[in-house]
Coordinates of C-alpha atoms in Angstrom, one line a residue:
Chain A
M1 CA 48.6 -106.4 -31.4
V2 CA 45.5 -105.5 -33.4
I3 CA 42.3 -106.2 -31.6
E4 CA 39.4 -107.0 -34.0
D5 CA 36.3 -104.9 -33.5
L6 CA 33.3 -107.3 -33.9
Y7 CA 30.8 -104.5 -33.2
P8 CA 31.9 -101.3 -34.9
S9 CA 29.7 -98.3 -34.1
R10 CA 29.7 -94.5 -34.6
T11 CA 32.1 -95.0 -37.5
Q12 CA 29.8 -94.4 -40.5
A13 CA 27.1 -92.0 -41.7
T14 CA 24.5 -94.7 -41.9
A15 CA 23.1 -97.3 -39.4
R16 CA 24.0 -101.0 -39.9
W17 CA 22.6 -104.1 -38.3
I18 CA 25.3 -106.7 -37.2
D19 CA 24.3 -110.2 -36.1
R20 CA 25.2 -111.0 -32.5
Q21 CA 28.5 -112.8 -32.5
D22 CA 28.3 -114.1 -28.9
P23 CA 26.0 -116.5 -26.9
V24 CA 23.2 -115.0 -24.8
V25 CA 23.3 -117.9 -22.3
Y26 CA 26.8 -119.2 -21.9
A27 CA 26.1 -122.1 -19.6
K28 CA 23.0 -123.5 -21.1
D29 CA 23.4 -127.2 -20.7
K30 CA 24.7 -127.1 -17.2
R31 CA 22.5 -127.9 -14.2
T32 CA 21.6 -125.1 -11.9
D33 CA 19.4 -124.3 -8.9
A34 CA 19.7 -120.6 -9.5
L35 CA 17.1 -120.4 -12.3
T36 CA 14.4 -122.6 -13.8
R37 CA 14.6 -123.9 -17.3
E38 CA 11.7 -121.7 -18.2
Q39 CA 13.5 -118.6 -16.9
I40 CA 16.7 -119.5 -18.8
D41 CA 14.8 -120.0 -22.0
S42 CA 12.9 -116.8 -21.5
F43 CA 16.1 -114.8 -20.9
E44 CA 17.7 -116.3 -24.0
R45 CA 14.6 -115.5 -26.2
D46 CA 13.7 -112.1 -24.9
G47 CA 17.0 -110.7 -23.6
F48 CA 15.6 -110.1 -20.2
L49 CA 13.9 -111.7 -17.2
I50 CA 11.6 -110.1 -14.6
I51 CA 11.3 -111.9 -11.2
N52 CA 8.8 -110.4 -8.8
S53 CA 9.5 -109.9 -5.1
V54 CA 13.0 -111.3 -4.7
F55 CA 13.7 -108.9 -1.8
S56 CA 11.5 -108.2 1.2
Q57 CA 9.8 -104.9 1.8
E58 CA 12.1 -104.6 4.9
E59 CA 15.2 -104.9 2.8
I60 CA 13.9 -102.4 0.3
D61 CA 13.0 -99.9 3.1
Q62 CA 16.6 -100.1 4.2
Y63 CA 17.9 -99.4 0.6
N64 CA 15.6 -96.4 0.4
E65 CA 16.8 -95.0 3.7
E66 CA 20.4 -95.4 2.5
F67 CA 19.6 -93.5 -0.7
E68 CA 18.1 -90.6 1.4
R69 CA 21.1 -90.6 3.6
L70 CA 23.5 -90.4 0.7
G71 CA 21.5 -87.9 -1.3
N72 CA 21.1 -85.6 1.7
D73 CA 24.7 -85.6 2.6
P74 CA 26.0 -82.2 1.3
I75 CA 29.6 -83.4 0.9
L76 CA 28.7 -86.6 -0.9
S77 CA 26.0 -85.1 -3.2
A78 CA 28.5 -82.5 -4.5
K79 CA 30.6 -85.3 -6.0
Q80 CA 30.8 -86.1 -9.7
E81 CA 29.1 -89.5 -9.0
F82 CA 25.9 -87.7 -8.1
I83 CA 24.0 -86.8 -11.3
K84 CA 21.2 -84.2 -11.2
E85 CA 18.1 -83.8 -13.3
P86 CA 18.6 -81.5 -16.3
E87 CA 16.1 -78.9 -15.0
S88 CA 15.3 -79.4 -11.4
R89 CA 18.8 -80.4 -10.0
T90 CA 17.2 -83.2 -8.0
V91 CA 19.5 -86.2 -7.7
R92 CA 18.7 -88.4 -10.7
S93 CA 21.5 -91.0 -10.3
I94 CA 24.2 -92.0 -7.8
F95 CA 27.1 -93.7 -9.5
A96 CA 29.3 -96.2 -7.8
A97 CA 26.9 -96.2 -4.9
H98 CA 28.5 -99.5 -3.7
K99 CA 31.7 -97.4 -3.0
F100 CA 29.9 -95.1 -0.6
S101 CA 27.7 -97.7 1.1
D102 CA 28.4 -101.1 2.6
K103 CA 24.8 -101.9 2.2
Y104 CA 24.9 -101.4 -1.5
K105 CA 28.2 -103.2 -1.7
A106 CA 26.7 -106.3 -0.1
L107 CA 23.9 -106.3 -2.6
T108 CA 26.3 -106.5 -5.5
N109 CA 27.5 -109.8 -4.0
D110 CA 24.0 -111.1 -3.0
P111 CA 23.7 -114.7 -4.2
R112 CA 20.1 -114.2 -5.1
I113 CA 21.5 -112.1 -8.0
K114 CA 25.0 -113.2 -8.5
D115 CA 24.3 -116.9 -8.7
K116 CA 21.8 -116.3 -11.5
V117 CA 24.1 -114.0 -13.5
E118 CA 27.2 -116.2 -13.1
Y119 CA 25.2 -119.2 -14.3
L120 CA 24.1 -117.3 -17.4
L121 CA 27.5 -115.9 -18.2
D122 CA 29.3 -119.1 -17.1
D123 CA 32.1 -117.1 -15.5
K124 CA 33.1 -115.2 -12.4
T125 CA 31.9 -111.6 -12.5
Y126 CA 32.8 -108.2 -11.2
V127 CA 30.9 -104.9 -11.0
H128 CA 31.4 -102.9 -14.2
Q129 CA 29.2 -100.1 -13.2
A130 CA 26.7 -99.4 -10.4
R131 CA 24.2 -96.7 -9.8
I132 CA 20.9 -95.8 -8.3
N133 CA 18.4 -94.4 -10.8
A134 CA 16.0 -92.2 -8.9
K135 CA 13.4 -90.9 -11.3
P136 CA 11.5 -88.4 -9.2
G137 CA 7.8 -87.8 -9.4
F138 CA 6.3 -84.8 -11.3
K139 CA 9.5 -84.0 -13.1
G140 CA 11.3 -87.2 -13.9
K141 CA 12.9 -87.1 -17.3
E142 CA 12.9 -89.7 -20.0
F143 CA 15.9 -91.8 -20.9
Y144 CA 16.1 -92.5 -24.7
W145 CA 16.5 -95.9 -26.3
H146 CA 19.9 -97.5 -26.2
S147 CA 21.9 -100.7 -26.0
D148 CA 24.2 -100.4 -23.0
F149 CA 26.8 -102.6 -24.7
E150 CA 27.1 -100.1 -27.6
T151 CA 28.3 -97.4 -25.2
W152 CA 30.4 -99.8 -23.1
H153 CA 32.1 -101.1 -26.2
V154 CA 32.7 -97.8 -27.9
E155 CA 33.5 -95.6 -24.9
D156 CA 34.8 -98.2 -22.3
G157 CA 36.3 -100.9 -24.4
M158 CA 34.1 -103.8 -23.4
P159 CA 35.1 -106.4 -26.0
R160 CA 32.2 -108.9 -26.1
M161 CA 28.6 -109.3 -25.1
R162 CA 29.1 -111.1 -21.8
A163 CA 27.6 -108.8 -19.2
I164 CA 24.3 -108.6 -17.5
S165 CA 22.5 -105.6 -16.0
C166 CA 20.8 -106.2 -12.7
L167 CA 18.0 -103.9 -11.6
I168 CA 16.3 -104.0 -8.2
T169 CA 13.1 -102.0 -7.8
M170 CA 12.9 -99.7 -4.8
T171 CA 9.4 -98.3 -5.5
E172 CA 6.4 -99.6 -7.4
N173 CA 7.3 -99.7 -11.1
K174 CA 4.0 -98.9 -12.8
S175 CA 3.2 -98.5 -16.4
Y176 CA 2.8 -94.8 -15.8
N177 CA 5.8 -93.7 -13.7
G178 CA 8.6 -94.0 -16.2
S179 CA 9.4 -97.7 -15.7
L180 CA 11.9 -99.5 -17.8
M181 CA 10.8 -100.4 -21.3
L182 CA 12.5 -103.2 -23.2
I183 CA 12.3 -104.4 -26.8
P184 CA 12.2 -108.3 -26.6
G185 CA 14.6 -110.0 -29.0
S186 CA 16.6 -106.8 -29.7
H187 CA 19.7 -108.3 -28.0
K188 CA 20.2 -110.7 -30.9
R189 CA 21.6 -108.0 -33.2
F190 CA 23.8 -105.0 -32.8
V191 CA 22.5 -101.7 -34.1
S192 CA 25.6 -99.8 -35.2
C193 CA 24.9 -96.2 -34.5
I194 CA 25.5 -93.1 -36.6
G195 CA 28.1 -90.4 -36.0
E196 CA 31.3 -89.9 -33.9
T197 CA 31.7 -89.6 -30.1
P198 CA 32.8 -86.2 -28.8
E199 CA 35.6 -86.2 -26.1
E200 CA 34.3 -86.3 -22.5
H201 CA 30.9 -87.2 -23.9
Y202 CA 30.0 -88.9 -20.6
K203 CA 29.6 -85.5 -18.9
D204 CA 26.5 -84.8 -21.0
S205 CA 25.3 -88.3 -21.8
L206 CA 24.6 -89.2 -18.2
R207 CA 22.0 -86.5 -18.1
K208 CA 20.8 -86.7 -21.6
Q209 CA 21.7 -89.2 -24.4
E210 CA 22.6 -87.8 -27.8
Y211 CA 25.3 -90.0 -29.3
G212 CA 25.2 -93.8 -29.4
V213 CA 21.5 -94.0 -29.8
P214 CA 19.9 -96.1 -32.5
D215 CA 18.3 -94.5 -35.5
Q216 CA 14.5 -94.2 -35.7
E217 CA 14.2 -96.6 -38.7
S218 CA 15.9 -99.4 -36.7
L219 CA 13.7 -98.7 -33.7
I220 CA 10.6 -98.9 -35.8
K221 CA 11.7 -102.2 -37.3
C222 CA 12.5 -103.7 -33.9
Y223 CA 9.3 -102.4 -32.4
N224 CA 7.2 -103.8 -35.3
E225 CA 8.8 -107.2 -34.9
N226 CA 8.5 -107.7 -31.2
G227 CA 6.8 -104.7 -29.6
I228 CA 7.6 -103.2 -26.2
V229 CA 7.4 -104.7 -22.7
V230 CA 7.0 -102.3 -19.8
A231 CA 8.6 -103.9 -16.8
E232 CA 5.8 -103.3 -14.3
C233 CA 6.6 -104.9 -10.9
P234 CA 6.4 -104.3 -7.2
P235 CA 9.2 -103.1 -5.0
G236 CA 11.9 -105.7 -4.3
S237 CA 11.7 -107.2 -7.8
L238 CA 14.7 -108.2 -9.9
I239 CA 15.1 -107.4 -13.5
L240 CA 18.0 -109.0 -15.3
F241 CA 18.8 -107.9 -18.9
D242 CA 21.4 -108.6 -21.4
C243 CA 23.9 -105.9 -22.1
N244 CA 22.7 -105.5 -25.7
T245 CA 18.9 -105.4 -25.1
L246 CA 17.4 -102.1 -26.3
H247 CA 15.8 -100.3 -23.5
G248 CA 14.7 -96.8 -22.4
S249 CA 12.1 -95.1 -20.3
N250 CA 9.5 -92.3 -20.5
G251 CA 9.4 -89.3 -18.2
N252 CA 7.3 -89.3 -15.1
I253 CA 4.7 -86.6 -14.3
T254 CA 2.9 -88.8 -11.7
P255 CA 3.4 -88.3 -7.9
L256 CA 5.0 -91.7 -7.6
P257 CA 8.8 -91.7 -7.9
R258 CA 10.4 -94.6 -9.7
R259 CA 13.6 -95.5 -8.0
N260 CA 15.8 -98.5 -8.9
I261 CA 19.2 -99.9 -7.9
F262 CA 21.1 -100.8 -11.0
F263 CA 24.4 -102.6 -11.4
V264 CA 26.2 -104.5 -14.1
L265 CA 28.1 -107.7 -13.7
N266 CA 30.7 -108.3 -16.4
A267 CA 32.4 -111.6 -16.9
E268 CA 36.0 -111.7 -15.7
S269 CA 37.0 -113.0 -19.1
N270 CA 35.5 -109.9 -20.7
R271 CA 37.5 -107.2 -18.8
L272 CA 37.8 -103.8 -20.4
E273 CA 40.3 -103.0 -23.1
Q274 CA 41.0 -99.7 -24.8
P275 CA 37.7 -98.0 -25.9
F276 CA 36.9 -99.2 -29.5
G277 CA 35.8 -95.6 -30.4
G278 CA 39.4 -94.3 -30.0
T279 CA 38.5 -91.8 -27.2
K280 CA 40.2 -92.0 -23.9
P281 CA 38.6 -94.3 -21.3
R282 CA 35.8 -92.8 -19.2
P283 CA 36.4 -92.3 -15.5
D284 CA 36.5 -95.3 -13.2
F285 CA 33.1 -94.5 -11.5
I286 CA 31.4 -95.1 -14.9
G287 CA 33.4 -98.1 -16.0
H288 CA 35.5 -99.9 -13.4
R289 CA 38.8 -101.3 -14.7
Chain B
M1 CA -24.4 -57.1 -12.1
V2 CA -21.9 -58.9 -9.9
I3 CA -21.4 -62.5 -10.9
E4 CA -20.5 -64.8 -8.1
D5 CA -17.3 -66.8 -8.6
L6 CA -18.0 -70.3 -7.2
Y7 CA -14.6 -71.6 -8.1
P8 CA -12.0 -68.9 -7.4
S9 CA -8.4 -69.9 -8.6
R10 CA -5.1 -68.2 -9.0
T11 CA -6.1 -65.6 -6.5
Q12 CA -4.1 -66.8 -3.4
A13 CA -0.6 -67.8 -2.4
T14 CA -1.8 -71.2 -1.1
A15 CA -3.9 -74.0 -2.7
R16 CA -7.4 -74.6 -1.6
W17 CA -9.9 -77.4 -2.1
I18 CA -13.5 -76.4 -2.9
D19 CA -16.3 -78.9 -3.1
R20 CA -17.9 -79.3 -6.4
Q21 CA -21.1 -77.1 -6.5
D22 CA -22.6 -78.7 -9.6
P23 CA -24.0 -82.1 -10.6
V24 CA -21.8 -84.5 -12.6
V25 CA -24.8 -86.2 -14.3
Y26 CA -27.5 -83.7 -14.9
A27 CA -30.2 -86.0 -16.2
K28 CA -29.7 -89.0 -14.0
D29 CA -33.3 -90.2 -13.6
K30 CA -34.3 -89.9 -17.2
R31 CA -34.5 -92.9 -19.5
T32 CA -32.0 -93.1 -22.3
D33 CA -30.7 -95.4 -25.0
A34 CA -27.5 -93.5 -25.3
L35 CA -25.8 -95.0 -22.3
T36 CA -26.3 -98.0 -20.0
R37 CA -27.0 -97.5 -16.3
E38 CA -23.6 -98.9 -15.5
Q39 CA -21.9 -96.4 -17.9
I40 CA -23.8 -93.5 -16.3
D41 CA -22.9 -94.6 -12.8
S42 CA -19.3 -95.1 -13.7
F43 CA -19.1 -91.6 -15.3
E44 CA -20.6 -90.1 -12.2
R45 CA -18.2 -92.0 -9.8
D46 CA -15.0 -91.7 -11.7
G47 CA -15.5 -88.6 -13.8
F48 CA -14.8 -90.4 -17.0
L49 CA -15.9 -93.2 -19.2
I50 CA -13.9 -95.3 -21.8
I51 CA -15.8 -97.0 -24.5
N52 CA -13.7 -99.2 -26.8
S53 CA -14.1 -99.3 -30.6
V54 CA -17.0 -96.9 -31.2
F55 CA -15.6 -96.0 -34.6
S56 CA -14.5 -98.4 -37.3
Q57 CA -10.9 -98.6 -38.5
E58 CA -12.1 -97.3 -41.9
E59 CA -13.4 -94.1 -40.3
I60 CA -10.3 -93.7 -38.2
D61 CA -8.1 -94.2 -41.4
Q62 CA -10.0 -91.3 -42.9
Y63 CA -9.5 -89.1 -39.9
N64 CA -5.8 -89.8 -40.0
E65 CA -5.6 -89.0 -43.7
E66 CA -7.4 -85.7 -43.0
F67 CA -4.8 -84.9 -40.3
E68 CA -1.9 -85.5 -42.7
R69 CA -3.6 -83.4 -45.3
L70 CA -4.0 -80.5 -42.9
G71 CA -0.6 -80.8 -41.3
N72 CA 1.2 -81.0 -44.6
D73 CA -0.6 -77.9 -46.1
P74 CA 2.0 -75.2 -45.9
I75 CA -0.5 -72.3 -45.7
L76 CA -2.7 -74.0 -43.1
S77 CA 0.1 -75.2 -40.9
A78 CA 1.6 -71.7 -40.6
K79 CA -1.7 -70.6 -38.8
Q80 CA -1.9 -69.9 -35.1
E81 CA -4.2 -72.9 -34.7
F82 CA -1.4 -75.2 -35.5
I83 CA 0.8 -75.7 -32.4
K84 CA 4.3 -77.1 -32.7
E85 CA 6.3 -79.3 -30.2
P86 CA 8.6 -77.1 -28.0
E87 CA 11.8 -78.7 -29.5
S88 CA 11.2 -80.4 -32.8
R89 CA 8.6 -78.0 -34.3
T90 CA 6.5 -81.1 -35.3
V91 CA 2.8 -80.3 -35.3
R92 CA 1.6 -81.2 -31.8
S93 CA -2.0 -79.9 -31.9
I94 CA -4.4 -78.5 -34.5
F95 CA -7.0 -76.2 -32.9
A96 CA -10.4 -75.6 -34.3
A97 CA -9.8 -78.5 -36.7
H98 CA -13.6 -78.6 -37.3
K99 CA -13.3 -75.2 -39.0
F100 CA -10.8 -76.4 -41.5
S101 CA -12.4 -79.8 -42.3
D102 CA -16.0 -80.9 -43.0
K103 CA -15.0 -84.4 -41.8
Y104 CA -14.0 -83.2 -38.4
K105 CA -17.0 -80.9 -38.2
A106 CA -19.4 -83.8 -38.9
L107 CA -17.7 -85.7 -36.1
T108 CA -18.6 -83.0 -33.5
N109 CA -22.2 -83.7 -34.4
D110 CA -22.0 -87.4 -34.5
P111 CA -24.9 -88.9 -32.5
R112 CA -22.6 -91.7 -31.2
I113 CA -21.0 -88.9 -29.1
K114 CA -23.5 -86.1 -28.9
D115 CA -26.4 -88.1 -27.7
K116 CA -24.3 -89.4 -24.7
V117 CA -23.0 -86.0 -23.8
E118 CA -26.4 -84.2 -24.1
Y119 CA -28.0 -86.9 -21.9
L120 CA -25.3 -86.5 -19.2
L121 CA -25.5 -82.6 -19.3
D122 CA -29.3 -82.6 -19.9
D123 CA -29.0 -79.8 -22.3
K124 CA -28.2 -78.9 -25.9
T125 CA -24.5 -78.4 -26.4
Y126 CA -22.1 -76.6 -28.7
V127 CA -18.4 -76.9 -29.4
H128 CA -16.4 -75.0 -26.8
Q129 CA -13.0 -76.1 -28.1
A130 CA -11.8 -78.6 -30.6
R131 CA -8.3 -79.9 -31.4
I132 CA -6.3 -82.8 -32.6
N133 CA -3.5 -83.8 -30.2
A134 CA -0.8 -85.6 -32.2
K135 CA 1.8 -86.7 -29.8
P136 CA 4.5 -87.9 -32.2
G137 CA 6.8 -91.0 -31.5
F138 CA 10.3 -90.6 -30.2
K139 CA 10.0 -87.0 -29.1
G140 CA 6.4 -86.5 -27.9
K141 CA 6.3 -84.3 -24.8
E142 CA 4.4 -84.7 -21.6
F143 CA 1.4 -82.6 -20.7
Y144 CA 1.3 -81.8 -17.0
W145 CA -1.7 -82.5 -14.7
H146 CA -4.6 -80.1 -14.9
S147 CA -8.4 -79.6 -14.7
D148 CA -9.6 -78.2 -18.0
F149 CA -12.4 -76.4 -16.1
E150 CA -9.9 -74.5 -14.0
T151 CA -8.5 -72.9 -17.2
W152 CA -11.8 -72.5 -18.9
H153 CA -13.2 -70.8 -15.9
V154 CA -10.3 -68.5 -15.1
E155 CA -9.2 -67.7 -18.7
D156 CA -12.4 -68.1 -20.7
G157 CA -15.2 -67.4 -18.3
M158 CA -17.0 -70.8 -18.2
P159 CA -19.3 -70.3 -15.2
R160 CA -20.2 -73.8 -14.1
M161 CA -19.0 -77.4 -14.4
R162 CA -21.4 -78.5 -17.2
A163 CA -19.1 -79.5 -20.1
I164 CA -17.7 -82.8 -21.2
S165 CA -14.5 -83.5 -23.1
C166 CA -14.7 -86.1 -25.9
L167 CA -11.6 -87.9 -27.1
I168 CA -11.5 -90.2 -30.1
T169 CA -8.4 -92.3 -30.4
M170 CA -6.7 -92.2 -33.8
T171 CA -3.8 -94.6 -33.0
E172 CA -3.4 -97.3 -30.4
N173 CA -3.3 -95.7 -27.0
K174 CA -0.9 -97.9 -25.1
S175 CA 0.4 -97.6 -21.5
Y176 CA 3.8 -96.6 -23.0
N177 CA 3.1 -94.0 -25.7
G178 CA 2.0 -91.1 -23.6
S179 CA -1.7 -92.0 -23.3
L180 CA -4.2 -89.9 -21.3
M181 CA -3.9 -90.5 -17.5
L182 CA -6.9 -89.7 -15.3
I183 CA -7.3 -89.5 -11.6
P184 CA -10.7 -91.1 -10.8
G185 CA -12.9 -89.1 -8.4
S186 CA -10.9 -85.9 -8.8
H187 CA -13.8 -84.2 -10.6
K188 CA -15.7 -84.0 -7.2
R189 CA -13.6 -81.2 -5.9
F190 CA -12.0 -78.1 -7.4
V191 CA -8.3 -77.6 -6.7
S192 CA -7.9 -73.8 -6.5
C193 CA -4.4 -73.1 -8.0
I194 CA -1.6 -70.9 -6.8
G195 CA -0.5 -67.6 -8.4
E196 CA -1.7 -65.1 -11.0
T197 CA -2.2 -65.5 -14.8
P198 CA 0.1 -63.5 -17.1
E199 CA -1.6 -61.7 -20.0
E200 CA -1.6 -63.8 -23.3
H201 CA -0.7 -66.8 -21.2
Y202 CA -2.3 -69.1 -23.9
K203 CA 0.6 -68.5 -26.2
D204 CA 2.9 -70.5 -23.9
S205 CA 0.4 -72.7 -22.1
L206 CA -0.6 -74.5 -25.3
R207 CA 2.9 -75.8 -25.6
K208 CA 3.9 -76.1 -22.0
Q209 CA 1.7 -75.6 -18.9
E210 CA 3.0 -73.4 -16.1
Y211 CA 0.1 -71.6 -14.5
G212 CA -3.2 -73.1 -13.5
V213 CA -1.7 -76.4 -12.5
P214 CA -2.5 -78.1 -9.2
D215 CA 0.2 -78.0 -6.4
Q216 CA 2.1 -81.2 -5.7
E217 CA 0.6 -81.8 -2.3
S218 CA -2.9 -81.8 -3.8
L219 CA -1.9 -84.2 -6.5
I220 CA -0.3 -86.6 -4.0
K221 CA -3.5 -86.5 -1.9
C222 CA -5.7 -87.2 -4.9
Y223 CA -3.4 -90.0 -6.1
N224 CA -3.2 -91.6 -2.7
E225 CA -7.0 -91.7 -2.6
N226 CA -7.8 -93.1 -6.0
G227 CA -4.7 -93.8 -8.0
I228 CA -4.3 -93.2 -11.7
V229 CA -6.1 -94.8 -14.6
V230 CA -4.2 -95.0 -17.9
A231 CA -6.7 -94.9 -20.7
E232 CA -5.3 -97.7 -22.8
C233 CA -7.6 -98.5 -25.7
P234 CA -7.6 -99.4 -29.4
P235 CA -8.1 -96.8 -32.3
G236 CA -11.7 -95.7 -32.7
S237 CA -12.4 -95.7 -29.0
L238 CA -14.3 -92.9 -27.2
I239 CA -13.2 -91.4 -23.9
L240 CA -15.7 -89.0 -22.3
F241 CA -14.4 -87.0 -19.3
D242 CA -15.9 -84.4 -17.0
C243 CA -14.4 -80.9 -17.4
N244 CA -13.0 -81.0 -13.9
T245 CA -11.3 -84.4 -13.9
L246 CA -7.6 -84.1 -13.3
H247 CA -5.6 -85.5 -16.2
G248 CA -2.3 -85.3 -17.9
S249 CA 0.1 -87.5 -20.0
N250 CA 3.7 -88.5 -20.0
G251 CA 6.0 -88.0 -22.9
N252 CA 6.5 -90.6 -25.6
I253 CA 9.9 -92.0 -26.7
T254 CA 8.3 -95.1 -28.4
P255 CA 8.1 -95.3 -32.1
L256 CA 4.3 -95.4 -31.9
P257 CA 2.6 -91.9 -32.2
R258 CA -0.3 -91.3 -29.9
R259 CA -2.8 -89.2 -31.9
N260 CA -6.3 -88.3 -30.6
I261 CA -9.2 -86.1 -31.7
F262 CA -10.4 -84.0 -28.9
F263 CA -13.4 -81.7 -28.5
V264 CA -15.4 -80.2 -25.7
L265 CA -19.2 -80.0 -25.7
N266 CA -20.4 -77.3 -23.4
A267 CA -24.1 -76.9 -22.3
E268 CA -25.9 -74.1 -24.0
S269 CA -27.0 -72.9 -20.5
N270 CA -23.3 -72.7 -19.6
R271 CA -22.1 -70.2 -22.3
L272 CA -19.0 -68.2 -21.6
E273 CA -19.0 -65.0 -19.7
Q274 CA -16.1 -62.7 -18.9
P275 CA -13.0 -64.6 -17.7
F276 CA -13.1 -65.0 -13.9
G277 CA -9.4 -64.3 -13.7
G278 CA -9.9 -60.8 -15.0
T279 CA -7.7 -61.1 -18.1
K280 CA -9.1 -60.5 -21.5
P281 CA -10.8 -63.5 -23.2
R282 CA -8.6 -65.9 -25.1
P283 CA -8.9 -66.0 -28.9
D284 CA -12.0 -67.7 -30.4
F285 CA -10.1 -70.7 -31.7
I286 CA -9.3 -71.6 -28.1
G287 CA -12.7 -70.8 -26.5
H288 CA -15.6 -70.3 -28.9
R289 CA -18.1 -67.7 -27.8

């Protein structure tokens, strides 16, 4: 059986723009208590939604304690799921945190998140990827612009745009401490990236992106159309963003760490196939199958 | 003659805080048309002042054209005054730009700047250092926290805190494109830094700061007291800041370059002596004598 590739990328020497072939909001005419009409429309238009203070400070304190516990565990932190900063070797990300912690596992099933996402995707969901992104103060590194879907499609075999990233802020996300930046409206087209993927690319890409990043001309065009939104919000906020929304973050020299819990809920109907880039699938802790 | 060092730094293995021994506003009771009372008080309290749209877009366009002309000149851009980005070799700064360009030279004498500074310092002034800081889009690097005075005192021999940095914005300075960040109130004490200065330190420090930077504990304390102000402002704005105000900037992955003209006016009565750190003076293009 030949599976059609609706979103080819890293196959050509020049960048291309491909119109989105999938809905953004799958269940738009259904009634729901999970989101307001304004929130649904805003997610559809911008490709993301920021909801302040969904979780209490007490809950967030517990998630932070759990992070310290995991990061300080010498046996756990030597595992491949624990990614270090390029220079300082501080823990930058913990992948599959929900497999090491019941507390994080419960969060991936929390109805305050899941009901919203399952409404938008109009399907049952499962965790495609989960991690904690702990950008430390003073030395936190930037994360360059990308569409998550581009990587998940090419390197993991996610067929369609029917997944939503969920981000829960564990510290203040200020304009100045390397907060998430999003390009509104960028989810409506697919920027096909230049170049081929090396084998075992994930080993480097989790620390520093080099392949599967949009070309500068496309980024300038997207920026000129809709600008950039910096997702400033207090601890305990929820940011939902479409799998194809272009995003990135600057480094952080401030004393304030910027730590977020991040997980991706993918529609059951959108389960992974073989990677469209032709490489072998990435390990399970990066793309659960 | 033994000259007393009021602000010793890089002489001990631990950081120390020393109260400022000098006024911030030298001419505070004199009448002036250069600044309002509110502006003067705000400069004294915060250690900086941001005044939007002092220069017209037409003037700023001319300064940008001049920058392109200088940066694209193959003979000029090979000079030591032209500093490149650590990785990309793009021009990051042009030092002593007023010596290569009549247009920039005129700006260092512009009464819209000079009258304000000479009021605050209550003295005639001269250009201690001048540069254009062109933080490019996509790959602009961070500049770590520092007090300019610390460096000018230790490495150039500036005796007292009686100099003001003048920054004129040549592009939009947004929260997300690596704009200047300042810690309000930090000018009121001197953070004595750890460690010794290597000879010819300036060759590396202009590209990446390693010595003469405050310790993390002091930065956390300053931040907890007064937070951080990101100097967001449109092109043509003027930012004046005291020589001892702690400042820095994050990197810039956005498509929008963040380009500023920067020069320092030092009081005539505060002319350079021998460097207090005991090294030989830095070259003239970094600290004019």
